[in-house]
């Protein structure tokens, strides 16, 4: 009787095992179906592009460079684009005697931030994404992006946007001239006088001279015009950069006329304490110095007066028919990440501030013992964003050569293997020169090393 | 004895089943490992963005609209953006008495092309993709993109680029004024005279007047200047649009002076036969009318003279510091697809040509019986790209009202529920009006329906 029982038991076992097997098979099928039916439609047309992007991002460049999707191809693969002074297929080779390049305001200090926020900051463009000239808002503006820009200013507390108009530009660059145009008189007998206080950002003058419109002309630095009568102020357009490029100081108008363009490119907690939200009639901001995406060419202006807004909008329409909608989508994503991560460990302002404050502190320390060089004086200041007194963290060091014989400060640095931007570019004289603190860590490390060497030579010379 | 045997047999069976079970389990584990270990590193940081893009792309808009990643959110989901005359959450509702809008040159006829090439045309941007001002080439230009633009002209045979310079702009829009600037004399006593032949694209005049540079001024249509002496031609900058907007005709310079800007926005096989590669000194193209991505704001100029190239480059640098690098990456991808698919079933020129030729044929047929309206005369012509005689496929129908009383042709159409662009915009008089053939299929269908109704009323009236 065991037989049948055994047989029966075996049968039951077999059934159980069969059941298990088929369950497992079912799970297998279910699992693969899940992956292929739920993930494939999920990642169908975007899969190849995503895989390509990840492959390129994974190309090893020794931490001294990176490969991009649109990089130059060698054997079909994008090559590493190395940081300054690094070379070789994998950027592993530090070039000897390569000058430290502290010239440009290339905001690559924020690159690691975005590398750490890879998952949330990526964007996928379908081939048919928003092809039309038209977008959600009037004048070629994405309403979601406009909304998020307002939310960001609100969250940071660096500008009042309620009841103001917002216009987009290809970087602040395009907006500078658009606003000179918008603030210039339409049929006046004399063109508007465009001015700025030295040291000033060279592009103000350059644009006014290159575009050479009949309605405006460059009239130099404000100090020449401080005794102008109040009535004549109507004819001035004053650029005020705050914090200032190159020296990082918060600034106000010198002439106090009615037409002022506040360039607030650096009015973010990375670079300065925020004493209060800016509340001027015309304010310009740029994503280049906010998120660090200088490549995207995206800026915006916050404008109080409707007529000025309309004229600037007209300029944007006729100049480029608005800003690339591709860029508008990308910047929207970046601002969403900045908003979501704000005031936490993953905050961009926390990261940005700490990075530059440390660089400034190291450079200051290196120069503190020098009699030959000095830096601009910046003091700790209360910041409404961080809700505490914070140390300086300017985008640039504004270096002065103190010795009588060092007439050309930039040349002095150049001899010591440091590329800087001479003060004459800022109409401040050649005794000054600008050093960028916002480039890659490699750039800063080399700059610091060279400055330390230069200052230590001074100590030796003084013995 | 059956028992043990049975039992033994059962045991073997159990072992086999266990083996199968574990094999299946192993397969399960292997399978999931494969998917998670091979696919996860593959799609790691890009997965969320890819899933988001596919989810949004899958939003159902009844074939009369689409949702975009940066669309206006309702309950956290982007809303459908409906084609003209369609409404409702899913764009399913055709609005009664909605005018057919044939006004703008919005190139949405190419949208289905990119929807059909979804897998190859998508691009994934990492958050840290190319943040620097600098890119692979000088003057903010992607070398890979420049190379692919040259390859495309070579493959299509519509322009000579060997030994020429290429400069990028935010659409052809920005390049038009950049080239007026570049061709204007630097220190001449009289500004350059900027002219075009009617009917002409209105932006030429508008830009010249809005930017109002001291070096150039708008001087109207070429017919006013045909008797100008050869020596004075030095002072003219002539815009030549070929094929012409609005009438689609291939054109040459009327004045024959040394400074001519050839606007070849429509010199692609979608819109015209290509009799030979264009070989002029200054030629402008735009991606808006090539791939249909008007939103991207991307154009380029092919320039023979180095000094002109340098001056236009200077303008681009001072105006916007080059074109969005985001857009440059996207356009690179689109051109790669166009090149890969060329001359086959998936060819964009084949698709574009067939779409517009069919629209033109239907509209021509609808109007052929009319005594009230006429269209521009275009004949079949040999095309070096298609290597055959092809029918006309102009971007626009250039409609004339033939009846004495129909002085304002655009108003006549407007009364019949058709929005067109009046001929006065093109300085051609109000007897003419322009109808766009390159918008969505919905736009065209409605236009055709309204034109047919309008012409059939004519038949009834003549009884």
PDB file of N, CA and C in Angstrom, chain B residues 114 116 146 171 211 213 247 275 335 349 413 425:
ATOM      1  N   UNK B 114       9.692  63.485 -37.859  1.00  0.00           N
ATOM      2  CA  UNK B 114      10.512  63.236 -36.663  1.00  0.00           C
ATOM      3  C   UNK B 114       9.826  62.265 -35.711  1.00  0.00           C
ATOM      4  N   UNK B 116       8.218  59.753 -36.749  1.00  0.00           N
ATOM      5  CA  UNK B 116       8.531  58.444 -37.328  1.00  0.00           C
ATOM      6  C   UNK B 116      10.003  58.062 -37.153  1.00  0.00           C
ATOM      7  N   UNK B 146      29.685  71.760 -37.633  1.00  0.00           N
ATOM      8  CA  UNK B 146      30.145  72.421 -38.854  1.00  0.00           C
ATOM      9  C   UNK B 146      30.449  71.370 -39.931  1.00  0.00           C
ATOM     10  N   UNK B 171      19.046  81.185 -35.612  1.00  0.00           N
ATOM     11  CA  UNK B 171      18.188  81.253 -36.787  1.00  0.00           C
ATOM     12  C   UNK B 171      18.891  82.069 -37.856  1.00  0.00           C
ATOM     13  N   UNK B 211      17.327  98.231 -35.612  1.00  0.00           N
ATOM     14  CA  UNK B 211      18.690  98.340 -35.071  1.00  0.00           C
ATOM     15  C   UNK B 211      19.319  99.676 -35.443  1.00  0.00           C
ATOM     16  N   UNK B 213      21.556 101.097 -37.223  1.00  0.00           N
ATOM     17  CA  UNK B 213      22.991 101.359 -37.105  1.00  0.00           C
ATOM     18  C   UNK B 213      23.405 102.549 -37.964  1.00  0.00           C
ATOM     19  N   UNK B 247       6.936  84.003 -53.033  1.00  0.00           N
ATOM     20  CA  UNK B 247       6.400  83.371 -54.241  1.00  0.00           C
ATOM     21  C   UNK B 247       7.130  82.116 -54.708  1.00  0.00           C
ATOM     22  N   UNK B 275      18.608  73.215 -59.185  1.00  0.00           N
ATOM     23  CA  UNK B 275      19.229  73.124 -60.517  1.00  0.00           C
ATOM     24  C   UNK B 275      20.740  72.927 -60.423  1.00  0.00           C
ATOM     25  N   UNK B 335      20.829  66.449 -38.025  1.00  0.00           N
ATOM     26  CA  UNK B 335      21.521  66.373 -39.317  1.00  0.00           C
ATOM     27  C   UNK B 335      22.085  64.965 -39.531  1.00  0.00           C
ATOM     28  N   UNK B 349      13.848  64.782 -47.380  1.00  0.00           N
ATOM     29  CA  UNK B 349      13.516  65.590 -48.556  1.00  0.00           C
ATOM     30  C   UNK B 349      12.407  64.928 -49.352  1.00  0.00           C
ATOM     31  N   UNK B 413     -10.216  86.968 -48.124  1.00  0.00           N
ATOM     32  CA  UNK B 413     -10.031  85.645 -47.532  1.00  0.00           C
ATOM     33  C   UNK B 413     -10.504  85.621 -46.078  1.00  0.00           C
ATOM     34  N   UNK B 425       2.705  93.532 -46.564  1.00  0.00           N
ATOM     35  CA  UNK B 425       3.839  93.165 -45.702  1.00  0.00           C
ATOM     36  C   UNK B 425       5.090  92.924 -46.553  1.00  0.00           C
TER      37      UNK B 425
END
